Coordinates of C-alpha atoms and ligand atoms in Angstrom, one line a residue:
X18 CA -13.6 12.6 29.6
X19 CA -12.0 10.0 27.4
X20 CA -8.7 11.7 28.0
X21 CA -8.9 11.3 31.7
X22 CA -9.8 7.7 31.1
X23 CA -6.6 7.3 29.2
X24 CA -4.5 8.3 32.1
X25 CA -6.4 6.5 34.9
X26 CA -4.0 4.5 37.0
X27 CA -4.1 0.8 36.4
X28 CA -6.2 -0.9 39.0
X29 CA -6.8 -4.4 37.7
X30 CA -4.4 -7.0 36.3
X31 CA -3.4 -6.6 32.7
X32 CA -4.8 -9.6 30.9
X33 CA -8.5 -8.9 31.5
X34 CA -10.0 -9.0 28.0
X35 CA -12.7 -6.5 28.7
X36 CA -10.1 -3.9 29.7
X37 CA -10.5 -0.4 28.2
X38 CA -8.0 0.9 25.8
X39 CA -6.8 3.6 28.1
X40 CA -6.0 1.1 30.9
X41 CA -4.1 -1.1 28.5
X42 CA -2.1 1.9 27.1
X43 CA -1.2 3.0 30.7
X44 CA -0.2 -0.6 31.6
X45 CA 2.1 -0.6 28.6
X46 CA 3.5 2.9 29.1
X47 CA 7.0 1.6 29.0
X48 CA 6.5 1.1 25.2
X49 CA 3.4 3.1 24.4
X50 CA 3.7 6.4 26.3
X51 CA 4.5 8.4 23.2
X52 CA 1.4 7.0 21.4
X53 CA -0.7 7.9 24.5
X54 CA 0.5 11.4 24.6
X55 CA -0.2 11.8 20.8
X56 CA -3.7 10.5 21.3
X57 CA -4.2 13.1 24.0
X58 CA -4.0 15.7 21.2
X59 CA -6.9 14.1 19.2
X60 CA -9.7 13.3 21.6
X61 CA -12.1 12.4 18.7
X62 CA -9.8 9.6 17.7
X63 CA -9.7 8.3 21.3
X64 CA -13.4 8.4 21.5
X65 CA -13.7 6.4 18.2
X66 CA -11.1 3.9 19.3
X67 CA -12.7 3.5 22.7
X68 CA -16.2 2.7 21.3
X69 CA -15.1 0.6 18.2
X70 CA -15.3 -3.2 18.4
X71 CA -13.3 -5.8 16.5
X72 CA -10.5 -3.5 15.5
X73 CA -6.8 -4.2 15.5
X74 CA -4.5 -1.3 16.5
X75 CA -1.0 -1.4 15.2
X76 CA 0.6 0.6 18.0
X77 CA 4.1 2.1 17.3
X78 CA 6.4 1.8 20.2
X79 CA 8.2 4.7 21.8
X80 CA 11.3 3.5 19.9
X81 CA 9.3 3.6 16.6
X82 CA 8.6 7.3 17.2
X83 CA 12.3 8.0 18.1
X84 CA 13.3 6.3 14.8
X85 CA 10.8 8.5 12.9
X86 CA 12.2 11.7 14.4
X87 CA 15.7 10.7 13.6
X88 CA 14.7 10.0 10.0
X89 CA 12.5 13.1 9.6
X90 CA 13.1 15.9 12.1
X91 CA 10.0 17.7 10.8
X92 CA 7.8 14.8 12.1
X93 CA 7.4 16.3 15.5
X94 CA 6.0 19.5 14.0
X95 CA 3.7 17.6 11.6
X96 CA 2.3 15.5 14.5
X97 CA 1.2 18.8 16.1
X98 CA -1.3 19.2 13.2
X99 CA -4.5 17.4 14.4
X100 CA -5.7 16.7 10.9
X101 CA -2.4 15.0 9.8
X102 CA -2.1 13.2 13.1
X103 CA -5.7 11.9 12.8
X104 CA -4.9 10.5 9.3
X105 CA -1.7 8.9 10.5
X106 CA -3.4 7.3 13.5
X107 CA -6.4 6.1 11.4
X108 CA -3.9 4.3 9.1
X109 CA -2.8 2.3 12.2
X110 CA -6.3 0.9 12.9
X111 CA -7.5 -2.2 11.0
X112 CA -11.1 -2.7 10.5
X113 CA -11.1 -6.3 11.7
X114 CA -9.5 -8.4 14.4
X115 CA -6.3 -10.0 13.1
X116 CA -4.4 -12.0 15.7
X117 CA -0.7 -12.7 14.9
X118 CA -1.6 -16.3 14.1
X119 CA -3.4 -15.0 11.0
X120 CA -0.4 -13.3 9.5
X121 CA 0.6 -15.8 6.9
X122 CA 3.0 -16.2 3.9
X123 CA 0.0 -15.3 1.8
X124 CA -0.3 -11.6 2.4
X125 CA -3.6 -10.0 3.6
X126 CA -4.4 -6.5 2.4
X127 CA -6.5 -5.3 5.3
X128 CA -8.7 -2.1 5.2
X129 CA -7.8 0.6 7.7
X130 CA -9.8 3.5 9.1
X131 CA -8.1 5.9 6.7
X132 CA -10.7 6.7 4.0
X133 CA -11.6 9.3 1.3
X134 CA -10.6 12.0 0.7
X135 CA -7.3 11.0 2.4
X136 CA -7.2 7.7 0.5
X137 CA -9.1 6.9 -2.6
X138 CA -9.4 3.1 -2.2
X139 CA -12.9 1.7 -1.9
X140 CA -13.4 0.3 1.6
X141 CA -10.5 2.2 3.1
X142 CA -6.8 2.4 2.6
X143 CA -5.0 -0.9 3.0
X144 CA -1.9 -2.2 4.8
X145 CA -0.3 -5.5 3.9
X146 CA 0.1 -8.0 6.7
X147 CA 2.3 -11.0 6.0
X148 CA 4.6 -13.5 7.7
X149 CA 8.1 -13.0 6.3
X150 CA 11.3 -14.5 7.6
X151 CA 9.3 -16.1 10.4
X152 CA 8.2 -12.7 11.6
X153 CA 4.8 -10.9 11.6
X154 CA 5.4 -7.9 9.3
X155 CA 3.4 -5.0 8.0
X156 CA 4.1 -3.2 4.8
X157 CA 2.8 0.3 4.3
X158 CA 3.3 3.2 1.8
X159 CA 6.4 2.9 -0.4
X160 CA 6.5 -0.7 0.8
X161 CA 8.2 0.2 4.0
X162 CA 8.3 -2.6 6.6
X163 CA 7.4 -2.7 10.3
X164 CA 7.7 -5.7 12.6
X165 CA 5.3 -6.8 15.3
X166 CA 7.3 -6.9 18.5
X167 CA 4.5 -7.7 21.0
X168 CA 1.5 -9.4 19.6
X169 CA -2.1 -9.9 20.6
X170 CA -2.5 -7.5 23.5
X171 CA -6.3 -7.7 24.3
X172 CA -8.5 -4.7 25.0
X173 CA -12.3 -4.5 25.0
X174 CA -12.3 -3.2 21.3
X175 CA -10.1 -5.9 19.9
X176 CA -6.4 -6.4 19.7
X177 CA -3.2 -4.3 19.8
X178 CA 0.0 -5.3 18.1
X179 CA 3.0 -3.2 19.2
X180 CA 5.2 -2.4 16.1
X181 CA 8.8 -1.2 15.8
X182 CA 8.2 1.4 13.1
X183 CA 5.6 4.1 12.4
X184 CA 3.7 3.1 9.3
X185 CA 4.1 5.3 6.2
X186 CA 0.8 6.6 4.9
X187 CA 0.7 5.7 1.2
X188 CA 1.6 8.6 -1.2
X189 CA 0.1 9.4 -4.6
X190 CA 1.3 7.2 -7.5
X191 CA 3.3 10.2 -8.8
X192 CA 5.2 10.7 -5.5
X193 CA 5.6 7.0 -5.1
X194 CA 7.2 6.7 -8.6
X195 CA 9.5 9.7 -8.1
X196 CA 10.6 8.7 -4.6
X197 CA 11.2 5.0 -5.4
X198 CA 13.5 5.5 -8.4
X199 CA 10.7 5.1 -11.1
X200 CA 11.7 8.5 -12.4
X201 CA 11.4 7.6 -16.1
X202 CA 7.7 6.6 -15.6
X203 CA 7.1 9.8 -13.6
X204 CA 8.7 11.9 -16.3
X205 CA 6.8 10.2 -19.1
X206 CA 3.5 10.7 -17.3
X207 CA 4.4 14.3 -16.8
X208 CA 5.4 14.7 -20.5
X209 CA 1.8 13.8 -21.6
X210 CA 0.2 15.5 -18.6
X211 CA -1.3 12.3 -17.2
X212 CA 0.3 12.6 -13.8
X213 CA -2.4 14.6 -12.1
X214 CA -5.1 12.4 -13.7
X215 CA -3.5 9.3 -12.5
X216 CA -3.1 10.6 -9.0
X217 CA -6.9 11.4 -8.8
X218 CA -8.1 7.9 -10.0
X219 CA -9.9 5.7 -7.5
X220 CA -8.9 2.0 -7.2
X221 CA -6.0 2.2 -9.6
X222 CA -3.6 -0.7 -10.4
X223 CA -0.5 0.6 -12.1
X224 CA 2.2 -1.6 -13.8
X225 CA 5.3 0.6 -13.5
X226 CA 8.2 -0.1 -15.8
X227 CA 11.6 0.3 -14.1
X228 CA 14.0 2.9 -15.4
X229 CA 16.0 0.0 -16.9
X230 CA 12.9 -0.9 -18.9
X231 CA 12.6 2.6 -20.4
X232 CA 16.4 2.6 -21.2
X233 CA 16.0 -0.7 -23.0
X234 CA 13.6 0.8 -25.6
X235 CA 15.3 4.3 -25.5
X236 CA 15.7 4.5 -29.3
X237 CA 12.0 4.1 -29.9
X238 CA 11.0 6.8 -27.4
X239 CA 12.7 9.6 -29.3
X240 CA 10.3 9.3 -32.2
X241 CA 7.0 8.6 -30.4
X242 CA 4.2 11.1 -30.7
X243 CA 2.6 12.3 -27.5
X244 CA -0.5 10.4 -28.5
X245 CA 1.4 7.2 -28.8
X246 CA 3.2 7.8 -25.5
X247 CA -0.2 8.5 -23.8
X248 CA -1.6 5.3 -25.3
X249 CA 1.4 3.3 -24.1
X250 CA 1.2 4.7 -20.5
X251 CA -2.6 4.2 -20.3
X252 CA -2.0 0.6 -21.3
X253 CA -0.2 0.2 -18.0
X254 CA -3.1 1.3 -15.8
X255 CA -6.3 -0.5 -14.6
X256 CA -9.0 1.4 -12.8
X257 CA -12.1 -0.8 -12.0
X258 CA -14.3 0.5 -9.2
X259 CA -13.8 -1.7 -6.1
X260 CA -11.1 -3.8 -7.7
X261 CA -7.6 -2.8 -6.8
X262 CA -5.5 -5.7 -8.1
X263 CA -3.1 -6.8 -5.4
X264 CA -0.6 -9.6 -6.2
X265 CA -2.9 -12.0 -4.3
X266 CA -5.8 -11.1 -6.7
X267 CA -3.5 -11.4 -9.8
X268 CA -2.1 -14.8 -8.8
X269 CA -5.5 -16.3 -8.3
X270 CA -7.0 -15.1 -11.6
X271 CA -7.6 -17.8 -14.2
X272 CA -4.4 -18.3 -16.0
X273 CA -3.9 -16.6 -18.4
X274 CA -6.4 -13.8 -17.9
X275 CA -7.2 -10.6 -19.7
X276 CA -7.9 -7.3 -17.9
X277 CA -8.9 -4.2 -19.7
X278 CA -6.6 -1.1 -19.2
X279 CA -7.9 2.5 -19.1
X280 CA -6.4 2.8 -22.7
X281 CA -9.1 0.3 -23.8
X282 CA -7.0 -2.7 -24.8
X283 CA -6.4 -5.8 -22.7
X284 CA -3.3 -6.8 -20.8
X285 CA -2.8 -10.5 -20.2
X286 CA -1.8 -11.7 -16.7
X287 CA 0.0 -15.0 -16.4
X288 CA 1.4 -17.0 -13.5
X289 CA 4.4 -19.1 -14.5
X290 CA 6.8 -20.9 -12.2
X291 CA 5.6 -18.8 -9.2
X292 CA 6.4 -15.6 -11.1
X293 CA 3.8 -13.1 -12.3
X294 CA 3.9 -11.7 -15.8
X295 CA 2.0 -8.9 -17.6
X296 CA 2.1 -9.7 -21.3
X297 CA 5.8 -10.5 -21.6
X298 CA 6.9 -8.3 -18.6
X299 CA 7.8 -9.8 -15.3
X300 CA 6.7 -8.3 -12.0
X301 CA 9.8 -7.3 -10.1
X302 CA 8.3 -5.7 -7.0
X303 CA 4.6 -6.3 -6.2
X304 CA 2.2 -4.3 -4.0
X305 CA 3.6 -0.9 -3.4
X306 CA 0.5 0.8 -1.8
X307 CA -0.5 4.3 -3.0
X308 CA -3.2 6.8 -2.1
X309 CA -5.5 5.3 -4.7
X310 CA -4.4 1.7 -5.1
X311 CA -1.3 -0.2 -5.9
X312 CA 1.9 -0.1 -8.0
X313 CA 3.6 -3.2 -9.3
X314 CA 7.1 -2.7 -10.8
X315 CA 7.7 -4.5 -14.1
X316 CA 10.9 -5.2 -16.1
X317 CA 9.6 -4.1 -19.5
X318 CA 7.5 -1.4 -21.0
X319 CA 4.2 -2.9 -22.3
X320 CA 3.4 -2.3 -26.0
X321 CA -0.3 -2.0 -26.9
X322 CA 0.7 -2.8 -30.5
X323 CA 2.2 -6.1 -29.3
X324 CA -0.6 -7.3 -26.9
X325 CA 0.1 -10.9 -27.8
X326 CA 3.7 -10.7 -26.5
X327 CA 4.3 -13.7 -24.2
X328 CA 7.1 -14.3 -21.7
X329 CA 9.8 -16.9 -21.7
X330 CA 9.3 -17.8 -18.0
X331 CA 12.7 -19.6 -17.7
X332 CA 14.6 -16.5 -18.9
X333 CA 15.9 -14.1 -16.2
X334 CA 15.3 -11.1 -18.5
X335 CA 12.7 -10.7 -21.2
X336 CA 13.2 -9.2 -24.7
X337 CA 11.7 -5.7 -25.0
X338 CA 8.1 -5.8 -26.4
X339 CA 9.1 -3.3 -29.1
X340 CA 10.9 -4.7 -32.2
X341 CA 14.1 -3.2 -33.6
X342 CA 14.9 -1.0 -30.6
X343 CA 18.3 -0.2 -29.1
X344 CA 19.0 0.8 -25.5
X345 CA 20.2 4.2 -24.2
X346 CA 22.4 5.0 -21.2
X347 CA 20.6 7.8 -19.6
X348 CA 17.1 7.2 -18.1
X349 CA 14.6 8.7 -20.6
X350 CA 12.2 11.5 -19.5
X351 CA 14.0 12.1 -16.1
X352 CA 15.0 15.7 -16.8
X353 CA 13.5 17.9 -14.1
X354 CA 12.2 14.9 -12.1
X355 CA 13.5 15.5 -8.6
X356 CA 12.8 13.1 -5.7
X357 CA 11.7 14.7 -2.4
X358 CA 12.8 11.6 -0.4
X359 CA 14.3 8.3 -1.1
X360 CA 12.4 5.1 -0.3
X361 CA 13.7 1.6 -1.0
X362 CA 10.7 -0.8 -1.2
X363 CA 11.1 -4.0 0.8
X364 CA 11.8 -7.1 -1.2
X365 CA 9.4 -10.0 -0.5
X366 CA 9.6 -13.0 -2.8
X367 CA 6.5 -13.3 -4.8
X368 CA 6.2 -17.0 -4.0
X369 CA 5.2 -15.6 -0.7
X370 CA 1.9 -14.7 -2.2
X371 CA 1.0 -18.1 -3.6
X372 CA -2.7 -18.4 -4.0
X373 CA -4.7 -20.1 -1.3
X374 CA -6.2 -18.6 1.8
X375 CA -7.6 -15.4 0.2
X376 CA -9.0 -13.2 2.9
X377 CA -12.8 -13.0 2.6
X378 CA -13.2 -9.4 3.3
X379 CA -16.6 -9.2 1.8
X380 CA -18.2 -10.4 5.1
X381 CA -16.9 -7.2 6.7
X382 CA -18.8 -4.9 4.3
X383 CA -21.7 -3.8 6.5
X384 CA -19.3 -3.2 9.4
X385 CA -17.0 -1.1 7.1
X386 CA -19.9 1.1 6.0
X387 CA -20.6 2.0 9.7
X388 CA -16.9 2.6 10.2
X389 CA -16.6 4.8 7.1
X390 CA -19.6 6.8 8.2
X391 CA -18.1 7.3 11.7
X392 CA -14.7 8.4 10.2
X393 CA -16.4 10.8 7.8
X394 CA -18.3 12.4 10.6
X395 CA -15.1 12.7 12.6
X396 CA -13.2 14.3 9.7
X397 CA -16.0 16.7 9.0
X398 CA -15.9 17.9 12.6
X399 CA -12.1 18.7 12.4
Ligands
NAG1128 C1 -17.1 -9.0 16.4 O1 -16.7 -10.3 15.9 C2 -17.4 -11.4 16.5 C3 -16.7 -12.6 16.0 O2 -16.1 -12.5 14.7 C4 -18.8 -11.2 16.0 O3 -19.6 -12.3 16.6 C5 -19.4 -9.9 16.5 O4 -20.7 -9.7 16.1 C6 -18.5 -8.8 16.0 N1 -19.0 -7.5 16.7 C7 -19.2 -6.4 16.0 C8 -19.6 -5.2 16.8 O5 -18.9 -6.3 14.8
NAG1129 C1 -9.1 11.6 -3.7 O1 -9.9 12.0 -4.7 C2 -10.5 13.3 -4.5 C3 -11.5 13.6 -5.7 O2 -10.8 13.4 -6.9 C4 -9.4 14.4 -4.4 O3 -9.9 15.6 -4.2 C5 -8.4 14.0 -3.3 O4 -7.3 14.8 -3.3 C6 -7.9 12.5 -3.5 N1 -7.1 12.1 -2.3 C7 -5.9 11.9 -2.4 C8 -5.2 11.5 -1.1 O5 -5.2 11.9 -3.4
NAG1130 C1 14.2 -11.5 5.0 O1 15.5 -12.0 5.2 C2 16.4 -11.8 4.1 C3 17.7 -12.4 4.4 O2 18.2 -12.1 5.7 C4 16.6 -10.3 3.9 O3 17.4 -10.0 2.8 C5 15.2 -9.7 3.6 O4 15.3 -8.3 3.5 C6 14.2 -10.0 4.7 N1 12.9 -9.5 4.3 C7 12.3 -8.5 4.9 C8 11.0 -8.1 4.3 O5 12.7 -7.9 5.9
NAG1131 C1 -10.5 -8.3 -23.5 O1 -10.6 -9.5 -22.9 C2 -12.0 -9.9 -22.7 C3 -12.0 -11.1 -21.8 O2 -11.0 -12.0 -22.3 C4 -12.6 -10.1 -24.0 O3 -14.0 -10.4 -23.9 C5 -12.5 -8.8 -24.8 O4 -13.0 -9.0 -26.1 C6 -11.1 -8.3 -24.9 N1 -11.0 -7.0 -25.5 C7 -10.2 -6.7 -26.5 C8 -10.3 -5.2 -26.9 O5 -9.4 -7.4 -27.0
NAG1132 C1 -7.2 -11.8 -24.4 O1 -7.3 -10.7 -25.3 C2 -6.6 -10.9 -26.5 C3 -6.7 -9.7 -27.3 O2 -6.1 -8.6 -26.5 C4 -7.2 -12.1 -27.2 O3 -6.4 -12.4 -28.4 C5 -7.1 -13.3 -26.3 O4 -7.8 -14.4 -26.9 C6 -7.7 -13.0 -25.0 N1 -7.5 -14.2 -24.1 C7 -8.4 -14.6 -23.2 C8 -7.9 -15.7 -22.3 O5 -9.5 -14.1 -23.1
NAG1133 C1 6.7 -8.3 -29.5 O1 7.4 -8.6 -28.3 C2 8.4 -9.6 -28.5 C3 9.0 -9.9 -27.1 O2 8.0 -10.4 -26.2 C4 9.4 -9.2 -29.5 O3 10.3 -10.2 -29.7 C5 8.7 -8.8 -30.8 O4 9.7 -8.2 -31.6 C6 7.7 -7.7 -30.5 N1 6.9 -7.5 -31.7 C7 6.6 -6.2 -32.1 C8 5.8 -6.1 -33.4 O5 7.0 -5.2 -31.5

């Protein structure tokens, strides 16, 4: 019955705020007909969307789906799988009403309807909403960007923003590392058999040294025991229930501030000249979303035996945190690490995330609980 509602001809004018989702989609069929036909394959999602209130739907345009198919010819086949399609569509629905006027230079990490077991982030998988280059933008998995092309289309459950790119559902930290060029980290984690464990954490924050960072301490890596390597890698990971540390959270911490890694020792977060540092390492790319939290790329490998290392904020590169090392040419640990795709994370200046209007998501908690229960019931029925 919800399906037929979707395809009801439009009777009333478009800008009635109490209009049902189906009517709005029909009225916008010039840009949303592909989304409508995909929704027809997952009636449970339609039912959920039609009865939800205060949601924001990020609706990929027909052109967005065309671009997806050009990039990944298998996408059409994958979209035939109702379970996968449901997950992808859930990731396009925000738990909350966010008009375009609320996209700001301080990013918001909004919870979506994609939840466990398809994402292990407390409160639901996030998308990043921000105003960049005077444009309302959304950053999804692998920090892929999408642009809002038509904002603030009202329907009775909330708002629809039409976007120019299908969002990428965040991948595991392992796949994220391998497919964004962080192959030394992926190889090192595999060497000490930490990759699977890392992928299964909940609410993880991972500081990911670039391949250049591993090359810079190459001479030290040859002689490390597996225990020492495990200790170093664990020192790069935070996992506190309910506390994924996005850049906005790190920038508003007391300065400097200690956070305890899963290895047991503290890392120290500092904000200097609008840049973010972990011990003496600088954050190069912040906020790459993963299945279970977030990855921040850093320019040095952290050394738990040098926890007091501090940065020289004015310097463009920081000295390695390991004394007496020399660099190597080939990226360490990368043998056998083969990317399955290539993603280039968007670059957004960190000054974009200056502290200030932090989104008080806590007020949405009871609502989220209802939403999560609804989604779990839906998933169980698939
Ligand atoms: C939707 O949001 C409005 C204003 O923020 C609030 O008054 C209302 O109770 C919310 N409705 C639901 C169902 O959450
Ligand atoms: C989330 O965690 C559960 C339990 O560890 C696991 O079975 C599931 O595969 C994880 N989900 C993802 C998307 O990694
Ligand atoms: C913003 O504009 C600059 C300059 O044109 C460009 O290099 C950058 O990629 C844009 N940022 C995003 C996130 O699109
Ligand atoms: C970690 O930092 C906290 C807060 O500053 C401090 O109380 C604790 O003693 C530190 N732990 C270690 C192992 O240094
Ligand atoms: C952070 O922890 C280190 C030890 O890891 C300690 O020396 C330092 O005093 C702590 N700083 C703060 C601000 O708690
Ligand atoms: C600690 O790190 C600094 C760079 O931040 C480096 O100069 C120093 O040699 C390191 N010390 C040890 C003991 O590794």
